[in-house]
């Protein structure tokens, strides 16, 4: 579902070609969740051209199914076979979403195409994306997500760096055996730091007494402690522990958000526009959650500068009251595929990108250096 105010926005005019570009941008260091370790960001980019202007979208799916069931390959297939061929018949974003309703699931594939279309449409109007979507510019709060490390002091070292940079909150990944002690060590040094933990589904309901031990550390929230596709079990867990729960993996749509809120399965929602089918569904969820006084924040998928730019525009919606997972580019990459890195100001805020559309420009030499495959899908 999308908001009324977005239904009549027109798809870009005069599209002449669409390219799918697969990049692999190496991370500075590996990033681990409870479920997998990634060495770089492999991302499928959607590039849609109309005359002089180009729209870009980044698909957040990984090459593997270890965060989500969707993969780079499944997304490329769905985009090529079931989304791009339909675009010619579609005039508005409302119609696009009607068509998206027919294509079940595959939210990451949908989001990548929607991002590119929105970027191009906003550029054709000569507007920054947030203005095109109807929101006012704001300074964006920053947050950091620290992966699972061998030793607790490796985590602490990164917390020190984040505190020094004035990040607005710190999230640490936890897993069985690397949870209570890691949080305890951080709290020993930082009593009032806004701190939270993300388990990426590492626990079972039967371990609730273990999770209850986290209650004494005054965490802002615990993200996705239970199964990646569960909502109900989280609602039981939320009655057993006092710390707020936050759902990430389980939320794919406004319907999921409704279910989660109705069941009290969480008190906070992590909205990743790439996971819920794009900016417009993400904004509808943010609006719904705000109406129900459930705070939301923007998650990240270690995106390149393209996806990161969309995440910044998203956070101009007033529902995004909590700092999210948007960090400085330099934390992830030595070299990105865009020219304008995300940086924090001295108070830890991030400015919105300056240009029209997504607001950042592609670094063509970096893009070609990191490209591993490319195909022209539609040309006129
Ligand atoms: O669970 O939020 C998550 C990265 C990859 C997959 C899942 C997650 C994450 C992050 C990093 O936590 C967020 C970021 O820094 O972009
Ligand atoms: Mg998460």
Short mmCIF file of C-alpha atoms and ligand atoms in Angstrom, two decimals:
data_model
loop_
_atom_site.label_atom_id
_atom_site.label_comp_id
_atom_site.label_asym_id
_atom_site.label_seq_id
_atom_site.Cartn_x
_atom_site.Cartn_y
_atom_site.Cartn_z
CA UNK A 1 0.00 0.00 0.00
CA UNK A 2 1.17 3.52 -0.69
CA UNK A 3 0.03 6.91 0.60
CA UNK A 4 -2.69 8.82 -1.29
CA UNK A 5 -0.28 11.71 -1.85
CA UNK A 6 2.02 9.42 -3.88
CA UNK A 7 -0.58 7.58 -5.99
CA UNK A 8 -0.79 10.20 -8.73
CA UNK A 9 2.94 10.84 -9.13
CA UNK A 10 3.85 10.15 -12.73
CA UNK A 11 6.44 7.61 -13.80
CA UNK A 12 9.35 9.20 -15.68
CA UNK A 13 8.79 10.06 -19.32
CA UNK A 14 10.74 8.96 -22.38
CA UNK A 15 12.64 6.02 -20.93
CA UNK A 16 15.05 4.79 -23.60
CA UNK A 17 17.02 2.08 -21.92
CA UNK A 18 17.46 0.08 -18.75
CA UNK A 19 20.66 -1.59 -17.66
CA UNK A 20 21.30 -4.00 -14.81
CA UNK A 21 24.80 -3.67 -13.39
CA UNK A 22 26.23 -6.04 -10.81
CA UNK A 23 28.94 -4.55 -8.61
CA UNK A 24 31.07 -5.93 -5.84
CA UNK A 25 32.48 -3.20 -3.64
CA UNK A 26 34.95 -4.58 -1.08
CA UNK A 27 34.43 -3.72 2.61
CA UNK A 28 37.33 -2.38 4.64
CA UNK A 29 36.76 -5.29 7.00
CA UNK A 30 34.37 -8.24 7.11
CA UNK A 31 30.88 -7.66 8.58
CA UNK A 32 29.27 -10.44 10.65
CA UNK A 33 25.75 -11.01 11.90
CA UNK A 34 24.69 -14.03 13.97
CA UNK A 35 24.02 -15.79 10.67
CA UNK A 36 26.76 -14.91 8.16
CA UNK A 37 29.91 -12.89 7.37
CA UNK A 38 30.13 -10.64 4.29
CA UNK A 39 33.41 -9.45 2.78
CA UNK A 40 31.96 -6.83 0.49
CA UNK A 41 28.74 -5.41 -0.88
CA UNK A 42 27.60 -7.27 -3.95
CA UNK A 43 24.73 -5.24 -5.30
CA UNK A 44 22.57 -5.23 -8.40
CA UNK A 45 22.11 -1.68 -9.71
CA UNK A 46 19.20 -0.62 -11.87
CA UNK A 47 20.05 2.20 -14.27
CA UNK A 48 17.18 3.77 -16.22
CA UNK A 49 17.97 6.40 -18.83
CA UNK A 50 15.76 8.99 -20.50
CA UNK A 51 17.66 11.40 -22.76
CA UNK A 52 20.27 13.22 -20.70
CA UNK A 53 18.97 12.03 -17.35
CA UNK A 54 19.59 8.77 -15.53
CA UNK A 55 17.81 7.20 -12.56
CA UNK A 56 19.58 4.74 -10.27
CA UNK A 57 18.38 2.13 -7.85
CA UNK A 58 20.32 -0.28 -5.67
CA UNK A 59 18.92 -3.69 -4.84
CA UNK A 60 19.68 -4.57 -1.20
CA UNK A 61 19.60 -8.34 -1.75
CA UNK A 62 22.83 -10.21 -1.09
CA UNK A 63 24.20 -12.93 -3.35
CA UNK A 64 23.19 -15.42 -0.63
CA UNK A 65 19.95 -16.09 1.32
CA UNK A 66 21.48 -15.45 4.79
CA UNK A 67 19.66 -12.23 5.61
CA UNK A 68 16.61 -12.61 3.40
CA UNK A 69 15.22 -15.30 1.09
CA UNK A 70 15.72 -12.95 -1.87
CA UNK A 71 19.10 -12.98 -3.59
CA UNK A 72 20.84 -10.95 -6.28
CA UNK A 73 19.98 -13.70 -8.76
CA UNK A 74 16.31 -14.00 -7.77
CA UNK A 75 15.98 -10.22 -7.99
CA UNK A 76 17.62 -10.02 -11.40
CA UNK A 77 15.22 -12.69 -12.65
CA UNK A 78 12.10 -10.99 -11.26
CA UNK A 79 13.18 -7.53 -12.44
CA UNK A 80 13.97 -8.75 -15.96
CA UNK A 81 11.08 -11.12 -16.46
CA UNK A 82 8.24 -9.62 -14.45
CA UNK A 83 8.84 -5.94 -13.70
CA UNK A 84 10.66 -4.15 -16.53
CA UNK A 85 8.49 -5.57 -19.36
CA UNK A 86 5.35 -4.14 -17.67
CA UNK A 87 6.61 -0.60 -17.22
CA UNK A 88 5.53 0.55 -20.68
CA UNK A 89 1.89 0.05 -19.68
CA UNK A 90 2.16 1.92 -16.37
CA UNK A 91 1.65 5.67 -16.00
CA UNK A 92 1.66 6.46 -12.26
CA UNK A 93 3.31 5.14 -9.10
CA UNK A 94 -0.18 4.16 -7.94
CA UNK A 95 -0.50 1.89 -10.98
CA UNK A 96 3.00 0.57 -10.40
CA UNK A 97 1.94 -0.47 -6.89
CA UNK A 98 -1.23 -2.11 -8.23
CA UNK A 99 1.05 -4.18 -10.44
CA UNK A 100 3.47 -4.83 -7.56
CA UNK A 101 0.50 -6.31 -5.65
CA UNK A 102 0.14 -8.94 -8.36
CA UNK A 103 3.81 -9.93 -8.13
CA UNK A 104 3.94 -11.69 -4.77
CA UNK A 105 6.80 -10.96 -2.39
CA UNK A 106 10.11 -10.14 -4.09
CA UNK A 107 10.19 -6.81 -2.25
CA UNK A 108 13.89 -6.19 -2.79
CA UNK A 109 13.49 -6.57 -6.55
CA UNK A 110 10.54 -4.16 -6.53
CA UNK A 111 12.38 -1.60 -4.38
CA UNK A 112 15.38 -1.48 -6.73
CA UNK A 113 13.21 -0.62 -9.75
CA UNK A 114 11.03 1.79 -7.77
CA UNK A 115 14.15 3.62 -6.51
CA UNK A 116 15.46 4.12 -10.06
CA UNK A 117 12.06 5.33 -11.29
CA UNK A 118 11.67 7.78 -8.38
CA UNK A 119 15.20 9.10 -8.85
CA UNK A 120 14.58 9.70 -12.56
CA UNK A 121 11.09 11.18 -12.02
CA UNK A 122 12.42 13.63 -9.39
CA UNK A 123 15.32 14.58 -11.68
CA UNK A 124 12.88 15.25 -14.53
CA UNK A 125 11.00 17.61 -12.19
CA UNK A 126 14.27 19.24 -11.11
CA UNK A 127 13.64 18.38 -7.45
CA UNK A 128 15.53 16.58 -4.69
CA UNK A 129 13.81 13.28 -3.96
CA UNK A 130 12.55 14.28 -0.50
CA UNK A 131 10.88 17.40 -1.96
CA UNK A 132 9.39 15.36 -4.79
CA UNK A 133 7.91 13.02 -2.15
CA UNK A 134 6.50 15.93 -0.15
CA UNK A 135 8.86 16.19 2.84
CA UNK A 136 10.97 18.99 4.30
CA UNK A 137 14.76 18.89 4.64
CA UNK A 138 16.07 17.91 8.07
CA UNK A 139 19.43 16.97 9.55
CA UNK A 140 19.59 13.19 9.75
CA UNK A 141 20.62 11.43 12.96
CA UNK A 142 23.43 8.90 12.69
CA UNK A 143 23.83 5.42 14.10
CA UNK A 144 26.34 2.66 13.84
CA UNK A 145 25.96 -1.11 13.59
CA UNK A 146 28.93 -3.04 14.94
CA UNK A 147 29.29 -6.60 13.67
CA UNK A 148 30.07 -9.67 15.74
CA UNK A 149 33.77 -9.86 16.62
CA UNK A 150 36.09 -12.51 17.97
CA UNK A 151 36.72 -10.61 21.21
CA UNK A 152 34.66 -8.25 23.32
CA UNK A 153 37.43 -5.63 23.27
CA UNK A 154 37.29 -5.53 19.45
CA UNK A 155 33.68 -4.42 19.82
CA UNK A 156 34.64 -1.93 22.54
CA UNK A 157 37.26 -0.41 20.28
CA UNK A 158 34.58 0.36 17.68
CA UNK A 159 32.24 1.72 20.35
CA UNK A 160 35.03 4.12 21.42
CA UNK A 161 35.38 5.31 17.83
CA UNK A 162 31.61 5.82 17.51
CA UNK A 163 31.43 7.80 20.75
CA UNK A 164 34.33 9.97 19.63
CA UNK A 165 32.53 10.76 16.37
CA UNK A 166 29.29 11.66 18.22
CA UNK A 167 27.16 8.95 16.64
CA UNK A 168 23.68 9.26 18.12
CA UNK A 169 23.37 5.62 19.02
CA UNK A 170 25.35 2.41 18.91
CA UNK A 171 23.98 -0.96 17.87
CA UNK A 172 25.93 -4.13 18.45
CA UNK A 173 25.25 -7.46 16.86
CA UNK A 174 24.77 -10.30 19.32
CA UNK A 175 24.58 -14.06 19.06
CA UNK A 176 24.52 -16.98 21.48
CA UNK A 177 27.73 -16.87 23.53
CA UNK A 178 28.52 -13.31 22.42
CA UNK A 179 25.74 -11.37 24.06
CA UNK A 180 25.50 -10.65 27.79
CA UNK A 181 29.26 -10.27 28.31
CA UNK A 182 29.65 -7.97 25.28
CA UNK A 183 26.86 -5.68 26.45
CA UNK A 184 28.10 -5.76 30.04
CA UNK A 185 31.60 -4.71 28.92
CA UNK A 186 30.23 -1.79 26.93
CA UNK A 187 27.99 -0.64 29.80
CA UNK A 188 30.97 -0.77 32.19
CA UNK A 189 32.57 1.98 30.13
CA UNK A 190 29.50 3.81 28.86
CA UNK A 191 26.72 4.02 31.40
CA UNK A 192 24.33 6.25 29.47
CA UNK A 193 25.28 5.66 25.84
CA UNK A 194 22.16 5.05 23.68
CA UNK A 195 22.83 1.38 23.06
CA UNK A 196 20.90 -1.49 21.47
CA UNK A 197 21.47 -5.06 20.36
CA UNK A 198 20.56 -6.88 17.12
CA UNK A 199 20.34 -10.69 17.22
CA UNK A 200 19.25 -11.31 13.60
CA UNK A 201 17.07 -14.17 14.79
CA UNK A 202 19.69 -16.02 16.85
CA UNK A 203 17.40 -17.18 19.70
CA UNK A 204 14.43 -19.42 20.40
CA UNK A 205 11.46 -18.56 22.61
CA UNK A 206 12.66 -21.24 25.05
CA UNK A 207 15.71 -19.05 25.75
CA UNK A 208 13.62 -16.16 27.08
CA UNK A 209 15.19 -16.31 30.54
CA UNK A 210 18.59 -15.83 28.98
CA UNK A 211 17.32 -12.85 26.96
CA UNK A 212 15.77 -11.47 30.15
CA UNK A 213 19.32 -10.98 31.47
CA UNK A 214 19.69 -8.15 28.95
CA UNK A 215 16.95 -6.20 30.77
CA UNK A 216 19.35 -4.85 33.36
CA UNK A 217 21.50 -2.97 30.80
CA UNK A 218 19.02 -0.26 29.88
CA UNK A 219 19.13 -1.02 26.17
CA UNK A 220 17.04 1.14 23.84
CA UNK A 221 15.73 -2.07 22.27
CA UNK A 222 16.58 -5.59 21.18
CA UNK A 223 16.20 -6.11 17.43
CA UNK A 224 14.84 -9.36 15.97
CA UNK A 225 15.77 -11.77 18.76
CA UNK A 226 13.59 -14.61 17.36
CA UNK A 227 12.95 -16.17 13.95
CA UNK A 228 13.40 -14.08 10.80
CA UNK A 229 9.80 -14.76 9.73
CA UNK A 230 8.10 -14.67 13.11
CA UNK A 231 5.77 -12.06 14.60
CA UNK A 232 3.63 -14.05 17.05
CA UNK A 233 6.48 -15.49 19.14
CA UNK A 234 7.91 -12.00 19.53
CA UNK A 235 4.58 -10.89 21.02
CA UNK A 236 4.95 -13.57 23.72
CA UNK A 237 8.57 -12.63 24.33
CA UNK A 238 7.62 -8.95 24.67
CA UNK A 239 5.44 -9.88 27.67
CA UNK A 240 8.39 -11.65 29.31
CA UNK A 241 11.08 -9.00 29.04
CA UNK A 242 10.94 -5.30 29.81
CA UNK A 243 13.31 -4.06 27.08
CA UNK A 244 11.48 -2.88 23.96
CA UNK A 245 11.60 -5.29 21.05
CA UNK A 246 12.19 -4.05 17.51
CA UNK A 247 11.37 -6.04 14.38
CA UNK A 248 13.55 -6.00 11.27
CA UNK A 249 13.49 -9.22 9.18
CA UNK A 250 9.80 -9.96 9.92
CA UNK A 251 8.42 -6.72 8.47
CA UNK A 252 7.88 -6.67 4.69
CA UNK A 253 4.79 -4.54 4.32
CA UNK A 254 2.32 -2.27 6.04
CA UNK A 255 0.22 -5.41 6.69
CA UNK A 256 3.12 -6.93 8.66
CA UNK A 257 3.54 -3.67 10.58
CA UNK A 258 -0.19 -3.70 11.42
CA UNK A 259 0.02 -7.28 12.64
CA UNK A 260 3.11 -6.57 14.74
CA UNK A 261 1.59 -3.47 16.32
CA UNK A 262 -1.79 -5.15 16.94
CA UNK A 263 -0.11 -8.11 18.66
CA UNK A 264 2.31 -5.90 20.63
CA UNK A 265 5.08 -7.97 19.09
CA UNK A 266 7.39 -4.94 19.14
CA UNK A 267 7.45 -1.36 20.35
CA UNK A 268 9.79 -0.11 17.61
CA UNK A 269 10.10 -0.91 13.90
CA UNK A 270 13.24 -0.95 11.77
CA UNK A 271 12.12 0.12 8.29
CA UNK A 272 14.46 -0.79 5.47
CA UNK A 273 13.02 0.66 2.31
CA UNK A 274 14.85 -2.00 0.32
CA UNK A 275 13.24 -4.80 2.35
CA UNK A 276 9.63 -3.53 2.24
CA UNK A 277 9.36 -2.96 -1.52
CA UNK A 278 10.67 0.59 -1.81
CA UNK A 279 10.42 4.16 -0.57
CA UNK A 280 6.66 4.48 -1.03
CA UNK A 281 5.71 1.40 1.02
CA UNK A 282 8.33 2.44 3.59
CA UNK A 283 6.73 5.88 3.90
CA UNK A 284 3.28 4.31 4.28
CA UNK A 285 4.61 2.15 7.12
CA UNK A 286 6.26 5.17 8.75
CA UNK A 287 2.96 7.07 8.56
CA UNK A 288 1.00 4.15 10.01
CA UNK A 289 3.47 3.63 12.85
CA UNK A 290 3.48 7.34 13.67
CA UNK A 291 -0.30 7.27 13.87
CA UNK A 292 0.02 4.42 16.38
CA UNK A 293 2.84 6.14 18.28
CA UNK A 294 5.33 3.45 17.39
CA UNK A 295 8.73 5.01 16.69
CA UNK A 296 10.60 3.84 13.60
CA UNK A 297 14.14 4.14 12.31
CA UNK A 298 15.82 3.47 9.00
CA UNK A 299 17.86 0.31 8.85
CA UNK A 300 20.68 -0.27 6.43
CA UNK A 301 22.05 -3.14 4.40
CA UNK A 302 25.63 -1.89 4.18
CA UNK A 303 24.58 -0.25 0.95
CA UNK A 304 26.83 1.58 -1.48
CA UNK A 305 26.32 5.34 -1.68
CA UNK A 306 23.29 4.87 -3.91
CA UNK A 307 21.20 2.90 -1.41
CA UNK A 308 22.53 5.04 1.44
CA UNK A 309 21.25 8.19 -0.32
CA UNK A 310 17.73 6.73 -0.55
CA UNK A 311 17.87 5.81 3.15
CA UNK A 312 18.71 9.45 3.94
CA UNK A 313 15.79 10.82 1.90
CA UNK A 314 13.47 8.34 3.62
CA UNK A 315 14.35 9.76 7.03
CA UNK A 316 12.84 13.15 6.17
CA UNK A 317 9.46 11.59 7.10
CA UNK A 318 8.62 12.81 10.63
CA UNK A 319 7.99 9.24 11.85
CA UNK A 320 11.74 8.58 11.85
CA UNK A 321 12.31 9.84 15.37
CA UNK A 322 15.09 7.42 16.28
CA UNK A 323 18.63 7.34 14.92
CA UNK A 324 19.02 4.53 12.39
CA UNK A 325 21.85 2.54 10.84
CA UNK A 326 23.12 5.29 8.56
CA UNK A 327 26.87 5.65 9.13
CA UNK A 328 29.77 7.36 7.40
CA UNK A 329 30.81 5.86 4.06
CA UNK A 330 34.38 5.58 5.34
CA UNK A 331 33.27 3.01 7.90
CA UNK A 332 32.44 0.54 5.16
CA UNK A 333 34.50 1.31 2.06
CA UNK A 334 37.89 2.65 1.00
CA UNK A 335 36.28 3.53 -2.31
CA UNK A 336 32.56 3.90 -3.06
CA UNK A 337 30.79 4.15 -6.42
CA UNK A 338 29.46 7.69 -5.79
CA UNK A 339 31.36 10.94 -5.43
CA UNK A 340 29.82 12.43 -2.27
CA UNK A 341 30.59 10.35 0.83
CA UNK A 342 28.27 10.37 3.84
CA UNK A 343 30.04 12.22 6.65
CA UNK A 344 28.99 13.29 10.16
CA UNK A 345 29.14 16.90 11.30
CA UNK A 346 30.63 17.70 14.69
CA UNK A 347 27.28 16.96 16.38
CA UNK A 348 26.96 13.59 14.68
CA UNK A 349 24.35 14.63 12.12
CA UNK A 350 24.31 13.81 8.40
CA UNK A 351 23.22 16.32 5.76
CA UNK A 352 20.90 15.34 2.96
CA UNK A 353 22.57 15.01 -0.44
CA UNK A 354 22.44 18.25 -2.43
CA UNK A 355 21.44 17.40 -5.98
CA UNK A 356 18.18 16.54 -7.68
CA UNK A 357 16.70 13.07 -7.38
CA UNK A 358 18.76 10.88 -5.06
CA UNK A 359 21.20 13.79 -4.96
CA UNK A 360 24.50 11.96 -5.39
CA UNK A 361 26.57 11.41 -8.55
CA UNK A 362 28.12 8.20 -9.83
CA UNK A 363 31.91 7.90 -9.83
CA UNK A 364 32.24 6.30 -13.27
CA UNK A 365 35.77 5.03 -12.85
CA UNK A 366 34.98 3.38 -9.48
CA UNK A 367 31.77 1.97 -10.93
CA UNK A 368 33.59 0.35 -13.83
CA UNK A 369 36.34 -0.93 -11.53
CA UNK A 370 33.80 -2.75 -9.30
CA UNK A 371 31.46 -3.96 -12.05
CA UNK A 372 31.39 -7.74 -12.36
CA UNK A 373 28.52 -8.11 -14.84
CA UNK A 374 26.33 -5.87 -16.94
CA UNK A 375 23.36 -6.33 -19.23
CA UNK A 376 21.21 -4.07 -21.27
CA UNK A 377 17.66 -5.22 -20.62
CA UNK A 378 15.46 -2.91 -22.61
CA UNK A 379 16.48 -0.50 -25.31
CA UNK A 380 14.26 1.36 -27.69
O1 LIG B 1 20.18 -6.74 10.59
O2 LIG B 1 20.23 -4.66 10.35
C1 LIG B 1 20.66 -5.76 10.05
C2 LIG B 1 23.61 -5.42 7.64
C3 LIG B 1 23.36 -6.47 6.78
C4 LIG B 1 22.29 -7.29 7.01
C5 LIG B 1 21.46 -7.06 8.11
C6 LIG B 1 21.68 -5.99 8.96
C7 LIG B 1 22.81 -5.19 8.74
C8 LIG B 1 23.21 -4.12 9.64
C9 LIG B 1 24.13 -3.06 9.09
O3 LIG B 1 22.94 -4.10 10.81
C10 LIG B 1 23.43 -1.80 8.79
C11 LIG B 1 24.32 -0.84 8.05
O4 LIG B 1 25.31 -0.40 8.63
O5 LIG B 1 24.01 -0.52 6.88
MG1 LIG B 2 18.69 -6.01 11.91
#
